[in-house]
mmCIF file of C-alpha atoms and ligand atoms in Angstrom:
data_model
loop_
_atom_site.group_PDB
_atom_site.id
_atom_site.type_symbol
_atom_site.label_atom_id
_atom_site.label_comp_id
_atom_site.label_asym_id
_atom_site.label_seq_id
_atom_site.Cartn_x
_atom_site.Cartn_y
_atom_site.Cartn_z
ATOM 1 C CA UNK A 1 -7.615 14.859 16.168
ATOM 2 C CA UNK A 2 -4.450 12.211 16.271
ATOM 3 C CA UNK A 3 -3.081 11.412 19.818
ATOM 4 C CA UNK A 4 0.827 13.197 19.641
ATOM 5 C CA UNK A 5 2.875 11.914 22.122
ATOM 6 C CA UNK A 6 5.333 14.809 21.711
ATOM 7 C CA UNK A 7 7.280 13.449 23.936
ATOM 8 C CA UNK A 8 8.490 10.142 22.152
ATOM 9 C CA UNK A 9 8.791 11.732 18.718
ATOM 10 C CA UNK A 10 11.515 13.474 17.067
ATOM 11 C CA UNK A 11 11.547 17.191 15.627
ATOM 12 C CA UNK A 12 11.967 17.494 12.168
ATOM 13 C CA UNK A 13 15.767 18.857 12.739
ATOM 14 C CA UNK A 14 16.892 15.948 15.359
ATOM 15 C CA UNK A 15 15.743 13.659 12.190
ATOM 16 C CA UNK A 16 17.829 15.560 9.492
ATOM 17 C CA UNK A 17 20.393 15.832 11.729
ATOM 18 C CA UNK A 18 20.436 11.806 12.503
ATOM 19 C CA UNK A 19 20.276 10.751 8.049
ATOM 20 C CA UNK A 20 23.136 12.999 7.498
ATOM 21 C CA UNK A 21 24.100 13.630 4.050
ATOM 22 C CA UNK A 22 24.779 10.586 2.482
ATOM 23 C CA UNK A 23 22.127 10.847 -0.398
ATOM 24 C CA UNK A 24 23.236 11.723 -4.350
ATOM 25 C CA UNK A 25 20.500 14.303 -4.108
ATOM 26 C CA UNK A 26 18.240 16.750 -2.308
ATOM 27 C CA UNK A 27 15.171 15.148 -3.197
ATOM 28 C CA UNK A 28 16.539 11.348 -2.351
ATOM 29 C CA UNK A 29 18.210 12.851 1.257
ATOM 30 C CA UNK A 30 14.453 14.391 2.035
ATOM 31 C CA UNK A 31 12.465 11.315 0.941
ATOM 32 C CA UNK A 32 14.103 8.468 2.470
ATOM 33 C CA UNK A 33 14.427 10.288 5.360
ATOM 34 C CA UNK A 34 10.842 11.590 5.647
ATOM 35 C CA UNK A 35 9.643 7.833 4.726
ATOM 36 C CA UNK A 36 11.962 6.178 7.269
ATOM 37 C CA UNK A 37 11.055 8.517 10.269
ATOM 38 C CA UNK A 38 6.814 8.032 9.213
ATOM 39 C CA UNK A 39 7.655 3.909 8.663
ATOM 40 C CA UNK A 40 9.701 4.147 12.485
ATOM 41 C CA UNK A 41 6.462 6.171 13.566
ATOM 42 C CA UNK A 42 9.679 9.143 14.743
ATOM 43 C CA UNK A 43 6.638 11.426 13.072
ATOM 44 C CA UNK A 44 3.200 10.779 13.868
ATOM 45 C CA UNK A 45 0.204 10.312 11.877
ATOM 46 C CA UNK A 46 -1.787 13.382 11.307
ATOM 47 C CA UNK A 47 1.492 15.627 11.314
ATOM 48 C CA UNK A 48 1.337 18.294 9.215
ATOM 49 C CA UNK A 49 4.450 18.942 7.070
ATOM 50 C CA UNK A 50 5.193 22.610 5.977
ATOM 51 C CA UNK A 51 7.321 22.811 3.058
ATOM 52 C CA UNK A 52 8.980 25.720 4.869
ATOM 53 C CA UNK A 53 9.990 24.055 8.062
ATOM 54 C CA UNK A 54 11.417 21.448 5.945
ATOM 55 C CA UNK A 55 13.581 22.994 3.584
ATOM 56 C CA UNK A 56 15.420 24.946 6.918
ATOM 57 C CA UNK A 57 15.424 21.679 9.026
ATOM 58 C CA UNK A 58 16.880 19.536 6.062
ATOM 59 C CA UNK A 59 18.996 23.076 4.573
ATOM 60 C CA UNK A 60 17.495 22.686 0.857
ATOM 61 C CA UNK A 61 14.905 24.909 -1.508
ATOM 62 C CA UNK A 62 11.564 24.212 -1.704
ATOM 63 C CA UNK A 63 11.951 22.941 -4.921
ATOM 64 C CA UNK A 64 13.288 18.932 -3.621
ATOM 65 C CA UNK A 65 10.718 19.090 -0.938
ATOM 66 C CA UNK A 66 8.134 19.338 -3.090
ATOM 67 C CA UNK A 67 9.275 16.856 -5.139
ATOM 68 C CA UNK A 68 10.004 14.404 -2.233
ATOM 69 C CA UNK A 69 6.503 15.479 -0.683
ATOM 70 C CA UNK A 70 4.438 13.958 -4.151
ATOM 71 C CA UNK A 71 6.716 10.736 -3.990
ATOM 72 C CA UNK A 72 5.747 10.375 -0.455
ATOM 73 C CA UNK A 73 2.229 10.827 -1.423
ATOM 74 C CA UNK A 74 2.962 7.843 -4.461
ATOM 75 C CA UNK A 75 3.971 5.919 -1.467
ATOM 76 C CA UNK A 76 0.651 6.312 0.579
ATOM 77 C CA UNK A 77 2.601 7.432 3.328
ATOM 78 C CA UNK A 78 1.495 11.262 3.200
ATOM 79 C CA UNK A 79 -1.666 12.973 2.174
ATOM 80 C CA UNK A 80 -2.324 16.299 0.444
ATOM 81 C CA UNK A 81 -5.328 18.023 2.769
ATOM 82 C CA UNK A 82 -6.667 21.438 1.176
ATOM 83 C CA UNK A 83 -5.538 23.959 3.680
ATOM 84 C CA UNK A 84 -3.257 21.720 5.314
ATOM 85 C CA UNK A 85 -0.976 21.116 2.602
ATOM 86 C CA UNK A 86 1.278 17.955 3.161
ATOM 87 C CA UNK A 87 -0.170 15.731 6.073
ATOM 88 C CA UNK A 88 1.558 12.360 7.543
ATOM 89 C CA UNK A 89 -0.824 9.247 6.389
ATOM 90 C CA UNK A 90 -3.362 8.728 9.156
ATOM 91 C CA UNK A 91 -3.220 4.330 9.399
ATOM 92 C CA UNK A 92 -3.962 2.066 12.131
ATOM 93 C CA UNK A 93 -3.836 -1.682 12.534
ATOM 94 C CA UNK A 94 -7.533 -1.135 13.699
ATOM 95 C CA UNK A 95 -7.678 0.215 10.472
ATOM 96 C CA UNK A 96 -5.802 -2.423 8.460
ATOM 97 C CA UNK A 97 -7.267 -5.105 10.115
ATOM 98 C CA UNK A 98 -10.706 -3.538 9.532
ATOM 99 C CA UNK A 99 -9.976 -3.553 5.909
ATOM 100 C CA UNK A 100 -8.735 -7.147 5.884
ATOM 101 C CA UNK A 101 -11.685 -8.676 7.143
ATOM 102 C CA UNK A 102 -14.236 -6.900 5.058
ATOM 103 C CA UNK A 103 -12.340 -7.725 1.834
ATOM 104 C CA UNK A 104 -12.142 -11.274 3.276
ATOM 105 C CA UNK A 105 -15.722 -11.891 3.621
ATOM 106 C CA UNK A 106 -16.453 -10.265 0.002
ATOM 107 C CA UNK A 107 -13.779 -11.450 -2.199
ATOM 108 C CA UNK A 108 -13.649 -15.178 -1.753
ATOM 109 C CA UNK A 109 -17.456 -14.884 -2.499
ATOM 110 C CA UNK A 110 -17.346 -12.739 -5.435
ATOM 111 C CA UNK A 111 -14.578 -15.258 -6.620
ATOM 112 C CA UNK A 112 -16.373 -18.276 -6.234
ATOM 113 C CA UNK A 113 -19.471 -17.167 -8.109
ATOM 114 C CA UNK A 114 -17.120 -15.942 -11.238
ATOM 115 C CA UNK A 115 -14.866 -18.875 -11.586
ATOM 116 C CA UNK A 116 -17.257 -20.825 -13.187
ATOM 117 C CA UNK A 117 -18.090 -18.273 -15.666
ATOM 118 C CA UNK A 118 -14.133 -16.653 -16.657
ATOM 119 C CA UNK A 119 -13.253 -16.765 -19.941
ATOM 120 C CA UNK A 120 -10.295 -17.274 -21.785
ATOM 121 C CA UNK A 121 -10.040 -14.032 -22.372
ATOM 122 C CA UNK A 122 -10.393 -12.766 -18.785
ATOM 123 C CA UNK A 123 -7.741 -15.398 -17.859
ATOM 124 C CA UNK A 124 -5.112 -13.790 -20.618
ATOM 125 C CA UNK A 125 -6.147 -10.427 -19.284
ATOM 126 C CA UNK A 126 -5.311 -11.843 -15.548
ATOM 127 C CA UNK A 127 -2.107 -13.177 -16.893
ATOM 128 C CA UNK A 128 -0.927 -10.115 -18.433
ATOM 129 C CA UNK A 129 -1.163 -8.039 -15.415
ATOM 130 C CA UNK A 130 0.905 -10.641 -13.799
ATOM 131 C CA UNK A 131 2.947 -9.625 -16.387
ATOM 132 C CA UNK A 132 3.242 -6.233 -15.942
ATOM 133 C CA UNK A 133 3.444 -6.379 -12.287
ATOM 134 C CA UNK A 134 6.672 -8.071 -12.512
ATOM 135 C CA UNK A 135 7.878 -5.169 -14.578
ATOM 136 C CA UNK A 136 6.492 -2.508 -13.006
ATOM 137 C CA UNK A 137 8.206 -0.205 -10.203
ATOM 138 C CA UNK A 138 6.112 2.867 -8.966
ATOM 139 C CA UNK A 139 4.562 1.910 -6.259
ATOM 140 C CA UNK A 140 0.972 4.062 -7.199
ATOM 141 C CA UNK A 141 0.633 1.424 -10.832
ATOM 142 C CA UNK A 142 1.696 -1.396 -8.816
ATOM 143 C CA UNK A 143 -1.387 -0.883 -6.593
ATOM 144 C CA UNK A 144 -3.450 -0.159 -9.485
ATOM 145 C CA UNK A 145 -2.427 -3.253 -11.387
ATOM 146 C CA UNK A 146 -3.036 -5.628 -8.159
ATOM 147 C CA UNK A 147 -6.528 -4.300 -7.946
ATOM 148 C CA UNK A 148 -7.264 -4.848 -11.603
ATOM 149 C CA UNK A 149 -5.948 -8.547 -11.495
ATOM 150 C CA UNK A 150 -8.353 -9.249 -8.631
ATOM 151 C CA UNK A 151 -11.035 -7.533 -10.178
ATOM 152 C CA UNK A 152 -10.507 -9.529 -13.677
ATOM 153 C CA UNK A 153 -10.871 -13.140 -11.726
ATOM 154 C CA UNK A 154 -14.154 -11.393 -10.123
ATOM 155 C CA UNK A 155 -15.257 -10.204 -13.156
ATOM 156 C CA UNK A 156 -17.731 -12.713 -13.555
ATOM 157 C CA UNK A 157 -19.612 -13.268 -10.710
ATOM 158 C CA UNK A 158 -22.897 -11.385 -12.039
ATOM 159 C CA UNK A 159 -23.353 -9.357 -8.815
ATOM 160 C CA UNK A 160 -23.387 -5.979 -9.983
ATOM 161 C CA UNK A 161 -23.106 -4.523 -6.154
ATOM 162 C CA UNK A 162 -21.204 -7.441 -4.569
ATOM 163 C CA UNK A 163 -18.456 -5.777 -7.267
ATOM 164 C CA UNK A 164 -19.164 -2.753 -6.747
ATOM 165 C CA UNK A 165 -18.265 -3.146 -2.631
ATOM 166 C CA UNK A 166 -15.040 -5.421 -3.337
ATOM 167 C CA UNK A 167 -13.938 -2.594 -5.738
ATOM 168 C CA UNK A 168 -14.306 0.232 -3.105
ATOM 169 C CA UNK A 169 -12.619 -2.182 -0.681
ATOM 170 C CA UNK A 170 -10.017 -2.807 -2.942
ATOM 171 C CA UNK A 171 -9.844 0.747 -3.711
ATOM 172 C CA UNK A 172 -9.191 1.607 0.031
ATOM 173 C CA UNK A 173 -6.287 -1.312 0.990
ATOM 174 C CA UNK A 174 -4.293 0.369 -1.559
ATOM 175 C CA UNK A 175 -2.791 2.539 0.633
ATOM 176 C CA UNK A 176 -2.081 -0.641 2.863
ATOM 177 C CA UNK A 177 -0.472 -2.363 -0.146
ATOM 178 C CA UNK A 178 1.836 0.963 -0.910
ATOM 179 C CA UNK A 179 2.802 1.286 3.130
ATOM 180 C CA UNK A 180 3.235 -2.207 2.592
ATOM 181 C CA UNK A 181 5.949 -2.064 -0.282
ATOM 182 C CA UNK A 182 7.298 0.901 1.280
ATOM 183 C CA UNK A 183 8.315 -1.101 4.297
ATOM 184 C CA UNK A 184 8.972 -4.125 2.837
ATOM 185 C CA UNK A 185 9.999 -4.172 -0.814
ATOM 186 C CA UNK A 186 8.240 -5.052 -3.575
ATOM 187 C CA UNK A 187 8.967 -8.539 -3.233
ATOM 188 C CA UNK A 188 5.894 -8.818 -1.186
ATOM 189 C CA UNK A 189 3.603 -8.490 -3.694
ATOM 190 C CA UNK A 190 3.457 -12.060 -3.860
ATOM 191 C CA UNK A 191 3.330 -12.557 -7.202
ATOM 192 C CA UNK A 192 3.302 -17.032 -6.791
ATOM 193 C CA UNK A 193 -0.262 -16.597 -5.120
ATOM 194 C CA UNK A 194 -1.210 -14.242 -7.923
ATOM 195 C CA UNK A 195 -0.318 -16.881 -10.550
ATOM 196 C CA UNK A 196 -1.394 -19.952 -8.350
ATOM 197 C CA UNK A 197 -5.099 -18.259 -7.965
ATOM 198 C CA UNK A 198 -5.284 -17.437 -11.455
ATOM 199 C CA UNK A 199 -4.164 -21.700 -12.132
ATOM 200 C CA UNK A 200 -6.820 -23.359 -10.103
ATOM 201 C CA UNK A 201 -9.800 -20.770 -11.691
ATOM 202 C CA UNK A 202 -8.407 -21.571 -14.881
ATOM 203 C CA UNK A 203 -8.786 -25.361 -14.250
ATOM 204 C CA UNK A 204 -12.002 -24.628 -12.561
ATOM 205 C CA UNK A 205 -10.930 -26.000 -9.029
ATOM 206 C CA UNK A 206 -12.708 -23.266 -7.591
ATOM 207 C CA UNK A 207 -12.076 -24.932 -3.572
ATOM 208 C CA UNK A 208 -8.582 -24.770 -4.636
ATOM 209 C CA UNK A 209 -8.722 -21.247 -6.282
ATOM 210 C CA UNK A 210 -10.578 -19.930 -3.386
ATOM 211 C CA UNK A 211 -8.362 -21.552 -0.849
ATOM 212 C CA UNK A 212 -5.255 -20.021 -1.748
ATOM 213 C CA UNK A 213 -7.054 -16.449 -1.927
ATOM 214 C CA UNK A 214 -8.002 -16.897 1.573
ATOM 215 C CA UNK A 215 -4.310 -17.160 2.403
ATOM 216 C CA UNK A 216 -3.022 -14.343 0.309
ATOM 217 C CA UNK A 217 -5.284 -12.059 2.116
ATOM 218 C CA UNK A 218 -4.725 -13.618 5.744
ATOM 219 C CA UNK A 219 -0.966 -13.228 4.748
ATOM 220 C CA UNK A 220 -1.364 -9.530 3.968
ATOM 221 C CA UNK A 221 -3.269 -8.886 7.099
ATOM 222 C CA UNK A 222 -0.850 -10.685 9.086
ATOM 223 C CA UNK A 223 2.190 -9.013 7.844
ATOM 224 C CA UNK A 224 0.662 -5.849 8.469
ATOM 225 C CA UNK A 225 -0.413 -6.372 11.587
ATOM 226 C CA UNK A 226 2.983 -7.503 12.924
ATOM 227 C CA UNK A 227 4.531 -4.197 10.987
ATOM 228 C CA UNK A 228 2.609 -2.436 13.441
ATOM 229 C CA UNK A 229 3.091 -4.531 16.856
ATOM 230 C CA UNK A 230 7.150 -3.993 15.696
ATOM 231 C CA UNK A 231 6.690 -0.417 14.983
ATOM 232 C CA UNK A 232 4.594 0.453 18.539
ATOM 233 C CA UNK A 233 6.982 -1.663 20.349
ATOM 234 C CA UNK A 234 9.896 0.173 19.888
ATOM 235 C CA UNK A 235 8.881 3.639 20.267
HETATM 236 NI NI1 LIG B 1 -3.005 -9.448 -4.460
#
């Protein structure tokens, strides 16, 4: 079970209470409220959130809660547990940095043993999902299409299991790339490494290529990290 330290968090109705009603509708006022207090760590990990208590702390239906509890879930920010219903994301920055360092020791070598090998058509396929990162908003695809862009420069390495453990890994820092967004903004998907990286494989300067990998990964964990030191120092 979580640690709760009751003491420094908020009830659900002192956090209503402090948004106000400043949102154009019910689901809006009980998302960005729900995903501020969780990203301020006002609610704790492991909470669970009954639709019930709520819709009477926030004075809606069910129906917006609902509605606000599945784009919560897009965000990474709450899970749905069978028999628990809606339950506050569970991350760490043990957790994070855990993540960060496994996918750093896999990924630069999966990379390196694929860049001599990517074809012109794996490099089209990595610059289309460029592509449609730049166009794409919901948070769940934009995860999705990250993972399949890294995936497509390691597509060649040959190593049937090395793949298969960067693609779980990959798999699991999605929720650290939507918590991420959520805090930050989608600008920080850091599109310029995505297109440098995909450059220097294309041009087969695989020190370069893996170099700047290194960095977008050390970046992530980084900016992580610090969104947690800020977090835990205020509360
Ligand atoms: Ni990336």
């Amino acid at each position: 079970m979580p640690v709760h330290r009751d003491d420094d968090r908020s009830s659900l109705a002192e956090i209503a209470r402090d948004a106000g009603p400043r949102y154009r509708t019910a689901t809006e006022y009980v998302e960005a409220t729900l995903r501020a207090a969780i990203l301020e760590g006002r609610i704790a990990g492991g909470t669970a959130l009954r639709q019930e208590e709520l819709a009477d702390a926030f004075g809606v239906s069910r129906m917006p809660v609902r509605e606000a509890l599945r784009q919560l879930e897009a965000q990474a920010l709450v899970d749905f547990m069978p028999h628990r219903g809606a339950v506050v994301t569970e991350i760490s920055a043990d957790d994070a940095a855990d993540n960060y360092a496994i996918r750093m020791a896999l990924e630069p070598a999966a990379f390196a043993l694929s860049i001599p090998a990517l074809t012109a058509e794996d490099l089209d396929r990595g610059r289309e999902l460029i592509a449609e990162m730049d166009a794409e908003q919901d948070p769940v695809r934009l995860g999705e299409l990250n993972r399949r862009f890294h995936m497509s420069l390691y597509a060649r390495a040959g190593r049937v299991k090395l793949l298969a453990l960067v693609e779980q890994q990959l798999a699991a820092a999605d929720r650290y790339l939507r918590f991420h967004l959520a805090a930050k903004g989608r600008d920080h998907l850091s599109q310029d490494e995505h297109r440098a990286m995909l450059d220097a494989a294309e041009k087969r300067e695989a020190e370069r290529a893996i170099g700047i990998l290194k960095a977008h990964l050390e970046k992530a964990a980084t900016t992580i990290d610090e969104f947690f030191r800020t977090r835990d120092r205020r509360s």
